[in-house]
């Protein structure tokens, strides 16, 4: 891990070719909407160089009319919509899981997440224009223009799929803009899909083809990777039949400030972070300063009804001199909370790391 400047200044870089990097957590927590320059990047292969003026995306498969469109044609032909939604990597917070036992994948801190304003056209409108079959057991597959480096398998075009029911929801967007500006190339220009509530991997960047089909994508990312495995499974023995495809993301929360290892002055300390419950409201955020024995409730910041966004929270603590373990856990509208220890959810790919987040600080 080293720090590199362009295109993401002072990011924590897990890999530079292709860029895999996350922002420092105080910058992540700077606003309800994450600035594009503070938004993580997760890429499986080299950036494809696509010309927005001429690049065409095709819609094929179980449709009555095959469609082909540039971004310009999509903008001209359909009503745009803007949705504020979190995009979050299934490997967010993997570093915590790696303290239990090594996993595959990069050691993401809690920064592989961001909340952006995405502008595009609802996928459902384009599916209807193509006369797509809407049967519930169908899948909509996204094939991208980048060649993914696949661990333990041959390189191949990045590909994923989502169930038809989700594709028809109206909130899944064929997206050309992020935070009011055209998508940056590292975020999928000229056109990507945004699937609110699902793991980031389903939000394919650099779209090439959208296919309506009767089974999930057989691309590596869909069929072999991004599966949640039971704890006994190891890299050497992995059997995709025993894995569960990761679509919706679990309840999670993280402390963004103070930073892990911070040396603080005695007195008032502002603890700030995010929580997310994926299509449920966050009803309570508990913060402990003694490793999780006693808890206080943080103030939940109100940003109106933002169905697919995160929830920001803060709490002022008065910490005495000494070492402290700050802990956060969130509760959702179904009365669920997070597991206490990463041991409880460990899996060899290090996905869905959503145990209580712990940050050690020293007060002098
Ligand atoms: N074509 C393509 N789409 C992709 C990826 C990729 O490597 N190639 N990475 C996926 C993963 S795992 C995540 S978490 C998000 C990251 O999006 P971002 O880089 O815009 O933050 O994009 C997803 N879409
Ligand atoms: Mo991801």
Coordinates of C-alpha atoms and ligand atoms in Angstrom, one line a residue:
X1 CA 0.0 0.0 0.0
X2 CA 1.4 3.4 -1.0
X3 CA 0.1 6.9 -1.6
X4 CA -0.1 8.2 -5.2
X5 CA -1.5 11.5 -6.5
X6 CA -3.4 11.4 -9.9
X7 CA -6.3 10.9 -10.5
X8 CA -7.2 10.6 -6.9
X9 CA -5.1 12.9 -4.7
X10 CA -3.7 11.3 -1.5
X11 CA -5.8 8.1 -1.8
X12 CA -4.8 4.9 -0.1
X13 CA -3.8 2.9 -3.2
X14 CA -4.1 -0.9 -3.0
X15 CA -3.1 -1.3 -6.6
X16 CA -2.1 1.3 -9.2
X17 CA -2.4 -0.8 -12.4
X18 CA -5.4 -1.0 -12.6
X19 CA -6.2 1.7 -10.0
X20 CA -7.8 0.3 -6.8
X21 CA -7.9 3.1 -4.2
X22 CA -10.0 4.6 -1.4
X23 CA -10.1 8.0 0.2
X24 CA -8.9 8.9 3.7
X25 CA -11.9 8.5 6.0
X26 CA -12.2 12.2 7.0
X27 CA -12.6 13.2 3.4
X28 CA -15.1 10.4 2.9
X29 CA -17.2 11.8 5.8
X30 CA -16.9 15.4 4.5
X31 CA -20.4 15.5 3.1
X32 CA -23.7 13.6 2.6
X33 CA -22.9 13.5 -1.2
X34 CA -19.3 12.2 -1.8
X35 CA -17.2 14.5 -4.0
X36 CA -16.1 12.6 -7.2
X37 CA -12.5 13.3 -6.3
X38 CA -13.1 11.5 -3.0
X39 CA -14.9 8.5 -4.5
X40 CA -13.2 5.1 -4.4
X41 CA -12.1 3.3 -7.6
X42 CA -12.3 -0.5 -8.0
X43 CA -11.3 -1.9 -11.3
X44 CA -10.5 -5.4 -12.4
X45 CA -8.5 -4.6 -15.6
X46 CA -7.0 -1.7 -17.6
X47 CA -9.2 1.3 -18.3
X48 CA -10.8 0.9 -21.8
X49 CA -10.5 4.0 -23.9
X50 CA -14.0 4.7 -25.3
X51 CA -15.1 7.6 -27.4
X52 CA -18.4 8.9 -26.0
X53 CA -19.4 10.4 -29.4
X54 CA -19.3 7.1 -31.2
X55 CA -19.4 4.2 -28.6
X56 CA -22.6 2.2 -29.0
X57 CA -24.2 0.1 -26.3
X58 CA -26.4 -2.8 -27.6
X59 CA -29.5 -4.3 -26.0
X60 CA -30.0 -7.9 -27.1
X61 CA -31.3 -11.3 -26.1
X62 CA -35.0 -11.8 -25.2
X63 CA -36.1 -8.6 -26.8
X64 CA -38.4 -8.0 -29.8
X65 CA -36.1 -5.2 -31.2
X66 CA -32.3 -5.1 -30.8
X67 CA -31.3 -1.6 -29.8
X68 CA -28.1 0.2 -30.3
X69 CA -27.4 3.6 -28.9
X70 CA -24.7 6.2 -28.1
X71 CA -25.0 8.2 -24.9
X72 CA -26.3 11.1 -27.1
X73 CA -29.1 9.0 -28.5
X74 CA -30.0 7.7 -25.1
X75 CA -30.3 11.3 -23.8
X76 CA -32.4 12.3 -26.8
X77 CA -34.7 9.3 -26.6
X78 CA -35.6 9.0 -22.9
X79 CA -36.5 11.0 -19.9
X80 CA -33.5 11.4 -17.6
X81 CA -33.7 10.8 -13.8
X82 CA -31.2 11.5 -11.0
X83 CA -30.9 9.3 -8.0
X84 CA -28.7 9.7 -4.9
X85 CA -27.3 6.3 -4.1
X86 CA -24.5 4.6 -2.3
X87 CA -22.1 2.5 -4.3
X88 CA -20.2 0.1 -2.1
X89 CA -17.7 -2.6 -2.8
X90 CA -18.5 -6.1 -1.5
X91 CA -14.9 -6.0 -0.1
X92 CA -15.4 -2.8 1.9
X93 CA -13.8 -3.2 5.4
X94 CA -12.1 -6.4 4.3
X95 CA -9.0 -5.3 6.3
X96 CA -10.9 -6.1 9.5
X97 CA -11.6 -9.6 8.4
X98 CA -8.0 -10.2 7.5
X99 CA -7.0 -9.7 11.1
X100 CA -8.9 -12.9 11.9
X101 CA -7.2 -14.9 9.1
X102 CA -5.8 -14.1 5.7
X103 CA -8.3 -13.7 2.8
X104 CA -8.0 -13.2 -0.9
X105 CA -8.5 -9.6 -2.2
X106 CA -7.2 -6.2 -1.3
X107 CA -7.3 -5.0 2.4
X108 CA -9.9 -2.2 2.0
X109 CA -10.5 0.0 5.0
X110 CA -14.0 1.4 5.4
X111 CA -13.5 3.8 2.3
X112 CA -14.7 1.5 -0.5
X113 CA -18.0 3.2 -0.4
X114 CA -19.5 6.6 -1.5
X115 CA -22.8 8.3 -2.0
X116 CA -23.2 10.1 -5.3
X117 CA -25.9 11.7 -7.5
X118 CA -26.2 9.5 -10.6
X119 CA -28.0 10.8 -13.7
X120 CA -29.2 8.5 -16.4
X121 CA -32.2 6.8 -17.9
X122 CA -34.1 4.1 -15.9
X123 CA -33.1 0.7 -17.4
X124 CA -36.8 -0.3 -17.4
X125 CA -37.6 2.4 -20.0
X126 CA -35.0 1.1 -22.4
X127 CA -36.0 -2.6 -21.7
X128 CA -39.6 -1.6 -22.6
X129 CA -38.5 0.2 -25.8
X130 CA -36.7 -2.9 -26.8
X131 CA -39.8 -5.0 -26.1
X132 CA -38.0 -7.1 -23.6
X133 CA -39.7 -10.1 -22.0
X134 CA -40.5 -9.1 -18.4
X135 CA -40.8 -12.6 -16.9
X136 CA -39.6 -12.6 -13.3
X137 CA -37.1 -15.5 -13.6
X138 CA -35.1 -13.7 -16.4
X139 CA -31.8 -12.0 -15.8
X140 CA -30.4 -8.8 -17.4
X141 CA -26.7 -9.3 -18.1
X142 CA -24.1 -6.5 -18.5
X143 CA -21.0 -7.1 -20.6
X144 CA -18.4 -4.5 -20.3
X145 CA -15.5 -3.3 -22.6
X146 CA -12.7 -3.9 -20.1
X147 CA -10.8 -7.2 -19.8
X148 CA -10.8 -8.4 -16.2
X149 CA -7.8 -10.1 -14.6
X150 CA -9.5 -13.1 -13.0
X151 CA -7.8 -14.8 -10.1
X152 CA -7.1 -18.5 -10.9
X153 CA -8.9 -18.3 -14.3
X154 CA -8.3 -16.8 -17.8
X155 CA -8.7 -13.1 -18.3
X156 CA -12.1 -12.2 -19.9
X157 CA -14.6 -9.3 -20.5
X158 CA -16.0 -8.1 -17.2
X159 CA -19.6 -9.3 -16.9
X160 CA -22.4 -9.5 -14.3
X161 CA -26.2 -9.8 -14.2
X162 CA -29.1 -8.8 -12.1
X163 CA -32.6 -10.5 -11.7
X164 CA -35.3 -9.0 -14.0
X165 CA -37.4 -7.9 -11.0
X166 CA -34.6 -5.6 -9.9
X167 CA -33.9 -4.4 -13.4
X168 CA -37.6 -3.4 -13.8
X169 CA -37.6 -1.4 -10.5
X170 CA -37.1 2.0 -12.0
X171 CA -34.2 2.8 -9.7
X172 CA -31.6 1.0 -11.8
X173 CA -30.1 3.6 -14.1
X174 CA -28.2 3.6 -17.3
X175 CA -25.9 6.3 -16.1
X176 CA -23.8 9.0 -17.9
X177 CA -23.3 11.6 -15.1
X178 CA -22.0 11.5 -11.5
X179 CA -22.5 14.5 -9.3
X180 CA -23.7 16.6 -12.2
X181 CA -20.7 16.0 -14.5
X182 CA -20.0 13.5 -17.2
X183 CA -18.7 10.2 -15.7
X184 CA -14.9 10.2 -15.4
X185 CA -13.3 7.4 -17.3
X186 CA -12.2 5.6 -14.1
X187 CA -15.9 5.5 -13.0
X188 CA -17.1 3.9 -16.3
X189 CA -17.5 6.6 -19.1
X190 CA -19.3 6.9 -21.3
X191 CA -22.1 4.7 -19.8
X192 CA -22.3 2.5 -16.8
X193 CA -25.2 0.9 -14.9
X194 CA -26.0 1.9 -11.3
X195 CA -27.9 -0.7 -9.3
X196 CA -28.8 0.9 -6.0
X197 CA -28.7 -1.4 -2.9
X198 CA -26.6 -4.1 -4.6
X199 CA -22.9 -4.7 -4.2
X200 CA -20.8 -2.4 -6.4
X201 CA -19.8 -5.2 -8.7
X202 CA -23.3 -5.4 -10.2
X203 CA -22.9 -1.7 -11.3
X204 CA -20.9 -2.5 -14.5
X205 CA -18.7 0.3 -15.8
X206 CA -17.9 0.8 -19.6
X207 CA -21.0 -0.9 -20.8
X208 CA -20.8 -2.7 -24.1
X209 CA -23.9 -5.0 -24.2
X210 CA -27.0 -5.5 -22.2
X211 CA -28.6 -8.9 -22.7
X212 CA -31.9 -10.3 -21.5
X213 CA -31.4 -14.0 -20.8
X214 CA -32.9 -16.9 -18.9
X215 CA -29.9 -17.4 -16.6
X216 CA -27.4 -15.3 -14.7
X217 CA -24.3 -14.2 -16.6
X218 CA -21.6 -16.9 -17.0
X219 CA -18.8 -14.3 -16.8
X220 CA -16.3 -14.9 -14.0
X221 CA -17.4 -12.0 -11.8
X222 CA -21.0 -13.4 -11.7
X223 CA -20.4 -17.2 -11.7
X224 CA -17.2 -17.7 -9.7
X225 CA -16.3 -14.5 -7.9
X226 CA -18.5 -12.3 -5.6
X227 CA -20.0 -15.3 -3.9
X228 CA -20.4 -15.5 -0.1
X229 CA -18.9 -18.8 1.0
X230 CA -19.3 -20.7 4.3
X231 CA -16.4 -20.4 6.8
X232 CA -14.9 -23.8 6.1
X233 CA -14.4 -23.1 2.4
X234 CA -10.9 -22.2 1.2
X235 CA -9.4 -20.9 -2.0
X236 CA -8.0 -24.3 -2.9
X237 CA -11.3 -26.1 -2.3
X238 CA -13.8 -23.5 -3.5
X239 CA -17.0 -24.8 -5.0
X240 CA -19.2 -22.1 -6.5
X241 CA -22.2 -24.4 -5.8
X242 CA -21.7 -23.7 -2.1
X243 CA -21.6 -19.9 -2.5
X244 CA -24.4 -17.4 -2.4
X245 CA -24.4 -14.7 -5.1
X246 CA -23.9 -11.3 -3.4
X247 CA -26.6 -8.9 -4.5
X248 CA -28.0 -6.8 -1.6
X249 CA -25.5 -5.5 1.0
X250 CA -25.8 -6.1 4.7
X251 CA -26.3 -3.6 7.6
X252 CA -23.0 -1.9 8.2
X253 CA -21.4 1.1 10.0
X254 CA -18.0 2.7 10.4
X255 CA -16.2 5.3 12.4
X256 CA -14.6 7.8 10.0
X257 CA -13.2 10.3 12.7
X258 CA -11.2 10.1 14.7
X259 CA -8.8 8.0 12.6
X260 CA -7.5 4.6 13.8
X261 CA -4.4 5.2 16.0
X262 CA -5.2 8.9 16.5
X263 CA -3.5 10.7 19.4
X264 CA -6.0 13.0 20.9
X265 CA -5.9 15.8 23.5
X266 CA -8.0 15.3 26.6
X267 CA -11.5 16.8 26.5
X268 CA -14.2 16.7 23.9
X269 CA -13.8 14.4 20.9
X270 CA -16.2 14.4 18.0
X271 CA -16.9 10.9 16.7
X272 CA -18.3 10.8 13.2
X273 CA -19.2 8.1 10.7
X274 CA -21.6 6.5 8.4
X275 CA -24.2 3.7 8.6
X276 CA -26.1 1.9 5.9
X277 CA -29.0 -0.6 6.0
X278 CA -29.8 -1.0 2.2
X279 CA -33.5 -0.1 1.7
X280 CA -34.2 0.0 5.4
X281 CA -33.9 3.0 7.7
X282 CA -31.1 3.2 10.2
X283 CA -33.1 3.7 13.5
X284 CA -30.2 3.8 16.0
X285 CA -26.5 4.1 16.1
X286 CA -24.7 3.0 19.3
X287 CA -21.1 4.2 20.1
X288 CA -19.0 2.7 22.8
X289 CA -15.7 4.0 24.2
X290 CA -14.8 0.9 26.2
X291 CA -14.7 -1.8 23.6
X292 CA -18.5 -2.4 23.6
X293 CA -19.5 -2.8 27.2
X294 CA -21.4 0.5 27.6
X295 CA -23.1 2.3 24.7
X296 CA -24.4 5.8 24.0
X297 CA -26.6 6.8 21.1
X298 CA -25.2 9.0 18.3
X299 CA -27.2 11.8 16.6
X300 CA -28.5 10.7 13.3
X301 CA -28.2 13.4 10.6
X302 CA -31.5 14.0 8.7
X303 CA -31.2 14.3 4.9
X304 CA -34.9 13.7 4.1
X305 CA -36.1 10.6 2.4
X306 CA -33.0 9.2 0.7
X307 CA -33.9 5.6 0.1
X308 CA -30.6 4.4 -1.3
X309 CA -28.2 6.8 0.5
X310 CA -26.2 6.2 3.6
X311 CA -27.0 7.7 7.1
X312 CA -24.4 10.0 8.6
X313 CA -24.1 10.2 12.4
X314 CA -22.0 12.0 15.1
X315 CA -21.5 12.0 18.8
X316 CA -19.4 14.1 21.2
X317 CA -17.4 12.1 23.7
X318 CA -15.4 13.4 26.7
X319 CA -12.5 10.9 26.8
X320 CA -10.2 10.7 29.8
X321 CA -6.4 10.3 29.4
X322 CA -5.5 6.7 28.3
X323 CA -6.1 4.2 25.6
X324 CA -9.7 3.7 24.3
X325 CA -11.4 1.4 21.9
X326 CA -14.1 3.2 20.1
X327 CA -16.8 1.0 18.7
X328 CA -19.9 1.6 16.5
X329 CA -22.9 -0.6 15.7
X330 CA -26.0 0.4 13.8
X331 CA -29.6 -0.9 14.1
X332 CA -32.1 -1.0 11.3
X333 CA -35.9 -0.7 11.1
X334 CA -36.3 -4.4 11.4
X335 CA -34.6 -4.3 14.8
X336 CA -31.5 -6.0 13.4
X337 CA -27.9 -5.1 14.4
X338 CA -24.4 -6.1 13.3
X339 CA -22.3 -9.1 14.5
X340 CA -19.8 -8.2 17.2
X341 CA -16.7 -9.9 15.8
X342 CA -15.3 -10.3 12.3
X343 CA -14.7 -13.9 13.3
X344 CA -18.5 -14.4 13.1
X345 CA -18.6 -13.5 9.4
X346 CA -15.2 -14.5 8.2
X347 CA -15.0 -16.0 4.6
X348 CA -12.0 -16.7 2.5
X349 CA -12.8 -14.0 0.0
X350 CA -13.3 -11.4 2.7
X351 CA -16.7 -10.2 1.5
X352 CA -19.4 -8.4 3.5
X353 CA -17.2 -7.4 6.4
X354 CA -19.9 -5.9 8.6
X355 CA -19.0 -6.6 12.2
X356 CA -18.8 -3.7 14.8
X357 CA -16.2 -1.3 13.6
X358 CA -13.5 -0.7 16.2
X359 CA -11.0 2.2 16.3
X360 CA -8.2 2.5 18.9
X361 CA -7.2 5.9 20.0
X362 CA -4.9 7.4 22.6
X363 CA -5.7 10.4 24.7
X364 CA -2.7 12.3 26.2
Ligands
LIG1 N1 -16.6 -3.0 -16.3 C1 -16.4 -3.0 -15.0 N2 -17.3 -2.6 -14.1 C2 -17.1 -2.7 -12.8 C3 -15.9 -3.1 -12.3 C4 -14.8 -3.4 -13.2 O1 -13.7 -3.8 -12.8 N3 -15.1 -3.4 -14.5 N4 -15.7 -3.1 -10.9 C5 -16.9 -3.3 -10.1 C6 -16.8 -3.2 -8.7 S1 -16.2 -4.6 -7.9 C7 -17.1 -2.1 -8.0 S2 -17.1 -2.0 -6.3 C8 -17.6 -0.8 -8.7 C9 -16.7 0.3 -8.4 O2 -17.1 1.5 -9.1 P1 -16.2 2.8 -9.0 O3 -14.8 2.4 -9.4 O4 -16.8 3.8 -9.9 O5 -16.2 3.3 -7.6 O6 -17.6 -1.0 -10.1 C10 -18.0 -2.3 -10.6 N5 -18.1 -2.3 -12.0
LIG2 MO1 -16.4 -4.2 -5.7

